[in-house]
Coordinates of C-alpha atoms in Angstrom, one line a residue:
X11 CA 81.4 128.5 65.9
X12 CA 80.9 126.6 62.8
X13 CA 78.4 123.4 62.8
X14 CA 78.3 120.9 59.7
X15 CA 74.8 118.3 59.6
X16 CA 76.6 114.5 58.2
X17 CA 73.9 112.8 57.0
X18 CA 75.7 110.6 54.5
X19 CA 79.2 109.2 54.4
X20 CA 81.9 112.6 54.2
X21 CA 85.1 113.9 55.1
X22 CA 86.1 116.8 56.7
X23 CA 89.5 118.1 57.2
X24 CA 90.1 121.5 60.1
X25 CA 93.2 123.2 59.0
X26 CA 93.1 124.9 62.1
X27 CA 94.8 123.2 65.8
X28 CA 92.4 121.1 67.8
X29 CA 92.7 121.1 71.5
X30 CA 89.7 118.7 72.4
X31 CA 88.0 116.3 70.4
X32 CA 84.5 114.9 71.9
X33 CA 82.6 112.2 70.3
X34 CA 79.5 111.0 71.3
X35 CA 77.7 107.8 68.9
X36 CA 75.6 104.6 69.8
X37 CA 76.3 102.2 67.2
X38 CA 79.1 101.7 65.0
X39 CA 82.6 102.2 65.8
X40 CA 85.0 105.3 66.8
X41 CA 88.4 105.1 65.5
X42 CA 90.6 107.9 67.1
X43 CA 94.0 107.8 66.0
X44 CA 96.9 110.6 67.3
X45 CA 99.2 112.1 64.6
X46 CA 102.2 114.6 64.4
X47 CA 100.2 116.5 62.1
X48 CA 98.5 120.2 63.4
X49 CA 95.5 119.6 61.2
X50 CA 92.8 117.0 62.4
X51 CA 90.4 114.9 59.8
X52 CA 87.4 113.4 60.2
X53 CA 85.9 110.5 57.9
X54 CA 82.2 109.2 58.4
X55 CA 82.1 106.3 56.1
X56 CA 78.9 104.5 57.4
X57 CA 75.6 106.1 58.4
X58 CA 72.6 104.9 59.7
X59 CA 69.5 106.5 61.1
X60 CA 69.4 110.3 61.8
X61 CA 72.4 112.8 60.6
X62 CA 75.5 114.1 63.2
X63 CA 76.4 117.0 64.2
X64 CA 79.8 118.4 63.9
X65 CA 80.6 121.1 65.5
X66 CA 83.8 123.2 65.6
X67 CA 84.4 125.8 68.8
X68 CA 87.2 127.4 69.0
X69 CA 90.0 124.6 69.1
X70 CA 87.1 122.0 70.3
X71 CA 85.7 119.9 68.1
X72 CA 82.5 117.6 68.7
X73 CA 81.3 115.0 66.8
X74 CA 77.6 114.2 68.2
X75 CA 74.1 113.4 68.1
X76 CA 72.1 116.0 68.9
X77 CA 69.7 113.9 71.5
X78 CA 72.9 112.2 72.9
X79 CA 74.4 114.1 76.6
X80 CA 77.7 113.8 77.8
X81 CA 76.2 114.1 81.4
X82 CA 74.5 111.2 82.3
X83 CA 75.6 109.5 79.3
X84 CA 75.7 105.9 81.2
X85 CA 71.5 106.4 82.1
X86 CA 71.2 106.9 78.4
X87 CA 69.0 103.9 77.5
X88 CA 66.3 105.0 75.4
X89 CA 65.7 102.0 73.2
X90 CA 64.2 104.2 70.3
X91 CA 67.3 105.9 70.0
X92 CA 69.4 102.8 69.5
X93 CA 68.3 102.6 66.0
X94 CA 71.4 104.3 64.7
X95 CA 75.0 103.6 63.5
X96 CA 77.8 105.2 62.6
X97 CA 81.2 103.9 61.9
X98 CA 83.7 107.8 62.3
X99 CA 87.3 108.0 61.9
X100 CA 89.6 110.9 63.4
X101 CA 92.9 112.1 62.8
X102 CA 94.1 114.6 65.5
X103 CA 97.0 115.8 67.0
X104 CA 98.7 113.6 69.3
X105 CA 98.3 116.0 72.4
X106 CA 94.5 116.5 72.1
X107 CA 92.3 115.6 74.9
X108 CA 89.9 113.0 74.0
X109 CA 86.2 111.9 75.5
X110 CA 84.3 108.9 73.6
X111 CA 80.6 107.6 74.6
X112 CA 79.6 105.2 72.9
X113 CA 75.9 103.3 73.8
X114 CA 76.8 99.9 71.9
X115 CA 79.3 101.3 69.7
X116 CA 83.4 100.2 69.8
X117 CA 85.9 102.7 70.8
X118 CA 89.3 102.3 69.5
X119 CA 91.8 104.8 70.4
X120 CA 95.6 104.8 69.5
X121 CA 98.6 107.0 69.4
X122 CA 97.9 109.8 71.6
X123 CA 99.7 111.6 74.5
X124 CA 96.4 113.6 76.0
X125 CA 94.0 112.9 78.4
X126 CA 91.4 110.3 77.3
X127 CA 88.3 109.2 79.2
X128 CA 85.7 106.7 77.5
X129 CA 81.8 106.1 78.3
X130 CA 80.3 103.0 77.2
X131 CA 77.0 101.4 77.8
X132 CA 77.8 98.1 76.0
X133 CA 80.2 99.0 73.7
X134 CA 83.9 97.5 73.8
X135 CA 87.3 99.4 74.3
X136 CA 90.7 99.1 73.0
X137 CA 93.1 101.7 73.6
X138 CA 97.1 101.1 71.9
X139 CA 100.1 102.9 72.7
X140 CA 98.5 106.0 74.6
X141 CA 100.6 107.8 76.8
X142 CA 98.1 110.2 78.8
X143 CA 96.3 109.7 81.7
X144 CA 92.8 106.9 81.1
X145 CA 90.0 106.9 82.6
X146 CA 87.0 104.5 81.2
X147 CA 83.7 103.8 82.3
X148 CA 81.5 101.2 81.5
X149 CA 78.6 98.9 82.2
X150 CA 79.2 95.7 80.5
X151 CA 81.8 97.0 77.8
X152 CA 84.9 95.1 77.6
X153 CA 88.5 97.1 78.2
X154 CA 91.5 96.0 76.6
X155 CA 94.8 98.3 76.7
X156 CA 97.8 97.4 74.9
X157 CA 101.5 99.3 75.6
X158 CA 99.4 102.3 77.8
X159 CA 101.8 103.9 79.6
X160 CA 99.7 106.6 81.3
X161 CA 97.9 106.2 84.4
X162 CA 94.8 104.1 84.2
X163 CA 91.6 104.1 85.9
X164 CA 88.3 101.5 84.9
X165 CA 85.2 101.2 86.1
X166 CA 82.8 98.4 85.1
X167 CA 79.5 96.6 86.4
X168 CA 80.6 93.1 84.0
X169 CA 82.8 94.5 81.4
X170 CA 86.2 92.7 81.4
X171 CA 89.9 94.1 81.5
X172 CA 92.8 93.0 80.1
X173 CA 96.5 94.8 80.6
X174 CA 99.1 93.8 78.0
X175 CA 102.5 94.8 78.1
X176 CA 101.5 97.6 80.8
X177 CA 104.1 100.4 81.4
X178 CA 101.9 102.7 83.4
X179 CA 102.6 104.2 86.8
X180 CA 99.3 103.6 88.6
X181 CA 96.2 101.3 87.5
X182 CA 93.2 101.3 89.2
X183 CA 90.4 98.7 88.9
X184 CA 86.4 98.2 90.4
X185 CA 84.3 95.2 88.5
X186 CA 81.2 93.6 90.0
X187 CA 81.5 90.3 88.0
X188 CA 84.3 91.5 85.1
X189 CA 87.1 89.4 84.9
X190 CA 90.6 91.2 85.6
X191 CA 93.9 90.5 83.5
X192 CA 96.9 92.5 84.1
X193 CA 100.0 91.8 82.4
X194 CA 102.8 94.6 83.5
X195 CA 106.2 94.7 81.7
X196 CA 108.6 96.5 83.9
X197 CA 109.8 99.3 81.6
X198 CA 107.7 102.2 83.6
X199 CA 107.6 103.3 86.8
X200 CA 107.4 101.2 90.3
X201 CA 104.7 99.1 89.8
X202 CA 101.1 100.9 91.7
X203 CA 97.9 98.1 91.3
X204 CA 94.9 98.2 92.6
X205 CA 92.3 96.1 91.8
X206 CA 88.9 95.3 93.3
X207 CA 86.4 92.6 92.5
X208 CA 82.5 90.7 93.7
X209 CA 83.0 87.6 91.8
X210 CA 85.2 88.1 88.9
X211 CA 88.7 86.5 88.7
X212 CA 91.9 88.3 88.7
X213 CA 95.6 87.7 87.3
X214 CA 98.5 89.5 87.5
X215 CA 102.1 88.7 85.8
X216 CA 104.1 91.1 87.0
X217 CA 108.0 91.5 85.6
X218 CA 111.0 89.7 86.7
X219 CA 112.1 90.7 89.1
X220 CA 109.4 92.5 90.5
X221 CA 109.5 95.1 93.2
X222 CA 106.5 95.7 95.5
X223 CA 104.6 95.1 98.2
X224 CA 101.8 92.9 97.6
X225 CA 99.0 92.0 99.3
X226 CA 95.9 89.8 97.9
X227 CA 92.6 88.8 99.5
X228 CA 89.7 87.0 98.7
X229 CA 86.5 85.9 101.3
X230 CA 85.9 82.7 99.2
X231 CA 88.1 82.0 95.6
X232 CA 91.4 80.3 95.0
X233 CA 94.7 81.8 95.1
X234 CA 97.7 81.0 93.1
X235 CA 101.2 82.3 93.3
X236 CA 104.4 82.0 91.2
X237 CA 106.6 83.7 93.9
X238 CA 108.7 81.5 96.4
X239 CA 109.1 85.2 98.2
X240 CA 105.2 85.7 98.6
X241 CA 102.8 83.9 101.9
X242 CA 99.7 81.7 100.6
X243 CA 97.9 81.0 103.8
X244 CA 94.4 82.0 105.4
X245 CA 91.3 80.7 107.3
X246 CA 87.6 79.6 107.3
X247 CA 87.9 80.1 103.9
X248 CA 89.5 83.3 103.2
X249 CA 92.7 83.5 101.9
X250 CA 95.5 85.5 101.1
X251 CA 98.9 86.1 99.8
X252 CA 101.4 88.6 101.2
X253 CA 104.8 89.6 101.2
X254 CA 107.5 92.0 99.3
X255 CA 109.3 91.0 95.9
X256 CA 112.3 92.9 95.7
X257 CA 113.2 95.9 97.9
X258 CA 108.9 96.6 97.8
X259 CA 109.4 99.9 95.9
X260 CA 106.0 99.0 94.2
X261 CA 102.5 97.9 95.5
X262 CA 99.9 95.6 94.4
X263 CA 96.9 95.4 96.0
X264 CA 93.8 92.5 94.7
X265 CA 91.0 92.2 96.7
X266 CA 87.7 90.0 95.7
X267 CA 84.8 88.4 97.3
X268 CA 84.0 85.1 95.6
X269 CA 86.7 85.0 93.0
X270 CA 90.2 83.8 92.2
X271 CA 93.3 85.1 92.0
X272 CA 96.4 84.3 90.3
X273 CA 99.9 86.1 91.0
X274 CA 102.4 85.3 87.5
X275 CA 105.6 85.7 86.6
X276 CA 106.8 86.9 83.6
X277 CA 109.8 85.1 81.4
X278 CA 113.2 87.1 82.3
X279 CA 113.9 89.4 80.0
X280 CA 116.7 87.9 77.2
X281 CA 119.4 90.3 78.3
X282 CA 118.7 89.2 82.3
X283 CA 120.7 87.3 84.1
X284 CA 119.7 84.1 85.1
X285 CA 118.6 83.3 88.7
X286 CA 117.9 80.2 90.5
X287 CA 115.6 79.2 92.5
X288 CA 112.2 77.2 92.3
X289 CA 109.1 78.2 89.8
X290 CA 106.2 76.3 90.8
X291 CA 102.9 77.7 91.8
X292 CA 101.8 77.5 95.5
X293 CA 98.3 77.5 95.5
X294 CA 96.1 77.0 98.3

């Protein structure tokens, strides 16, 4: 194993293949970035507070603090230990596996094709163009994905989500008062959404035309829908919207307690035929 204390802005380059990358910070930002390259890089260009550890195991290499557990990472709220920053760069190849905390730090990760889960206390995610399977966790981090075409999974007590252009096979959603916006773009698999909210509102714009089976519930909110296809209706408050779009190869599930949802359509796309038929919202 070889180890390497950071206690001032460096760079490190590891002429030898990566297979997992693990970084663990609380203030700052982590910038994670897949390449075609076999060789991975690391820049630290801002430090605060007490020195990293970098730690190179066989093909896995770990970018930490000392003090700062992968277990339990989400419990992690000694307010001592805040007083810290770092702001750490990586360059690895595009397969590597990749697992972020971060306590109030930003994650950004782009570019890759592995497996990448994400930990955040309060710390905000964006994730661009990744291909591999996603799974984030946070408390009142924000989550916003851009062109993910990998299976996603998110769980938040407040943090919002927002879905653009989303290609994926599968998302899967729990908030307690986060906000839900997912916009999908047709050009993966049948569409497979499931999202669950307390109070937060959800959207969804799915592609025309769309293909699935939707159902949508909340106890106490609004509903909206864009679809002449779909059933607005419900009682003593409740309400719902059902039906298929399409031959229903696809389902979309949205269930909330006090919130609102809103079903969307998206433009056709240029090379589409037209269709007729009305656009206007039923909402109930």
């Amino acid at each position: 194993m070889s180890e390497w204390s950071v206690a001032e802005p460096r760079t490190l380059t590891f002429d030898d293949p990566v297979t997992a990358l693990h970084v663990r910070i609380v203030n700052g930002t982590v910038n994670v970035v897949g390449t075609d390259e076999g060789s991975a890089r690391l820049e630290v260009s801002e430090l605060e507070g007490p020195p990293l550890r970098v730690t190179r195991s066989g093909g896995t290499l770990t970018v930490a603090y000392e003090d700062l557990p992968w277990q339990g990472f989400l419990k992690w709220f000694d307010p001592q230990a805040w007083r810290r920053s770092a702001v750490v760069s990586l360059a690895v190849p595009a397969g590597t596996p990749v697992e972020v905390g971060v306590v109030g730090a930003a994650a950004v990760v782009s570019g890759t094709e592995g497996r990448v889960e994400v930990r955040g206390v309060s710390g905000d995610t964006t994730l661009v163009a990744v291909s591999g399977p996603v799974r984030v966790s946070t408390v009142s981090g924000n989550l916003e994905a851009q062109a993910v075409t990998g299976d996603l999974r998110f769980n938040s007590v407040s943090g919002d989500l927002t879905v653009v252009e989303g290609a994926g096979s599968s998302v899967r959603a729990e908030s307690v008062s986060g906000s839900m916006i997912v916009d999908l773009d047709g050009t993966g698999a049948a569409t497979d959404v499931h999202l669950t909210n307390v109070s937060g509102e959800i959207a969804v714009r799915l592609p025309h035309p769309a293909d699935a089976e939707v159902e949508a519930n909340t106890a106490s909110g609004s509903v909206s829908s864009a679809f002449e296809d779909l059933r607005v209706g419900g009682q003593w408050g409740a309400k719902k919207i059902t039906g298929r779009l399409g031959a229903g190869r696809g389902r979309l599930k949205a269930i909330t307690v006090s919130g609102s949802i809103a079903l969307l359509r998206r433009p056709p796309a240029e090379d589409a035929p037209p269709t007729d038929g009305p656009t206007d919202k039923k909402v109930l």
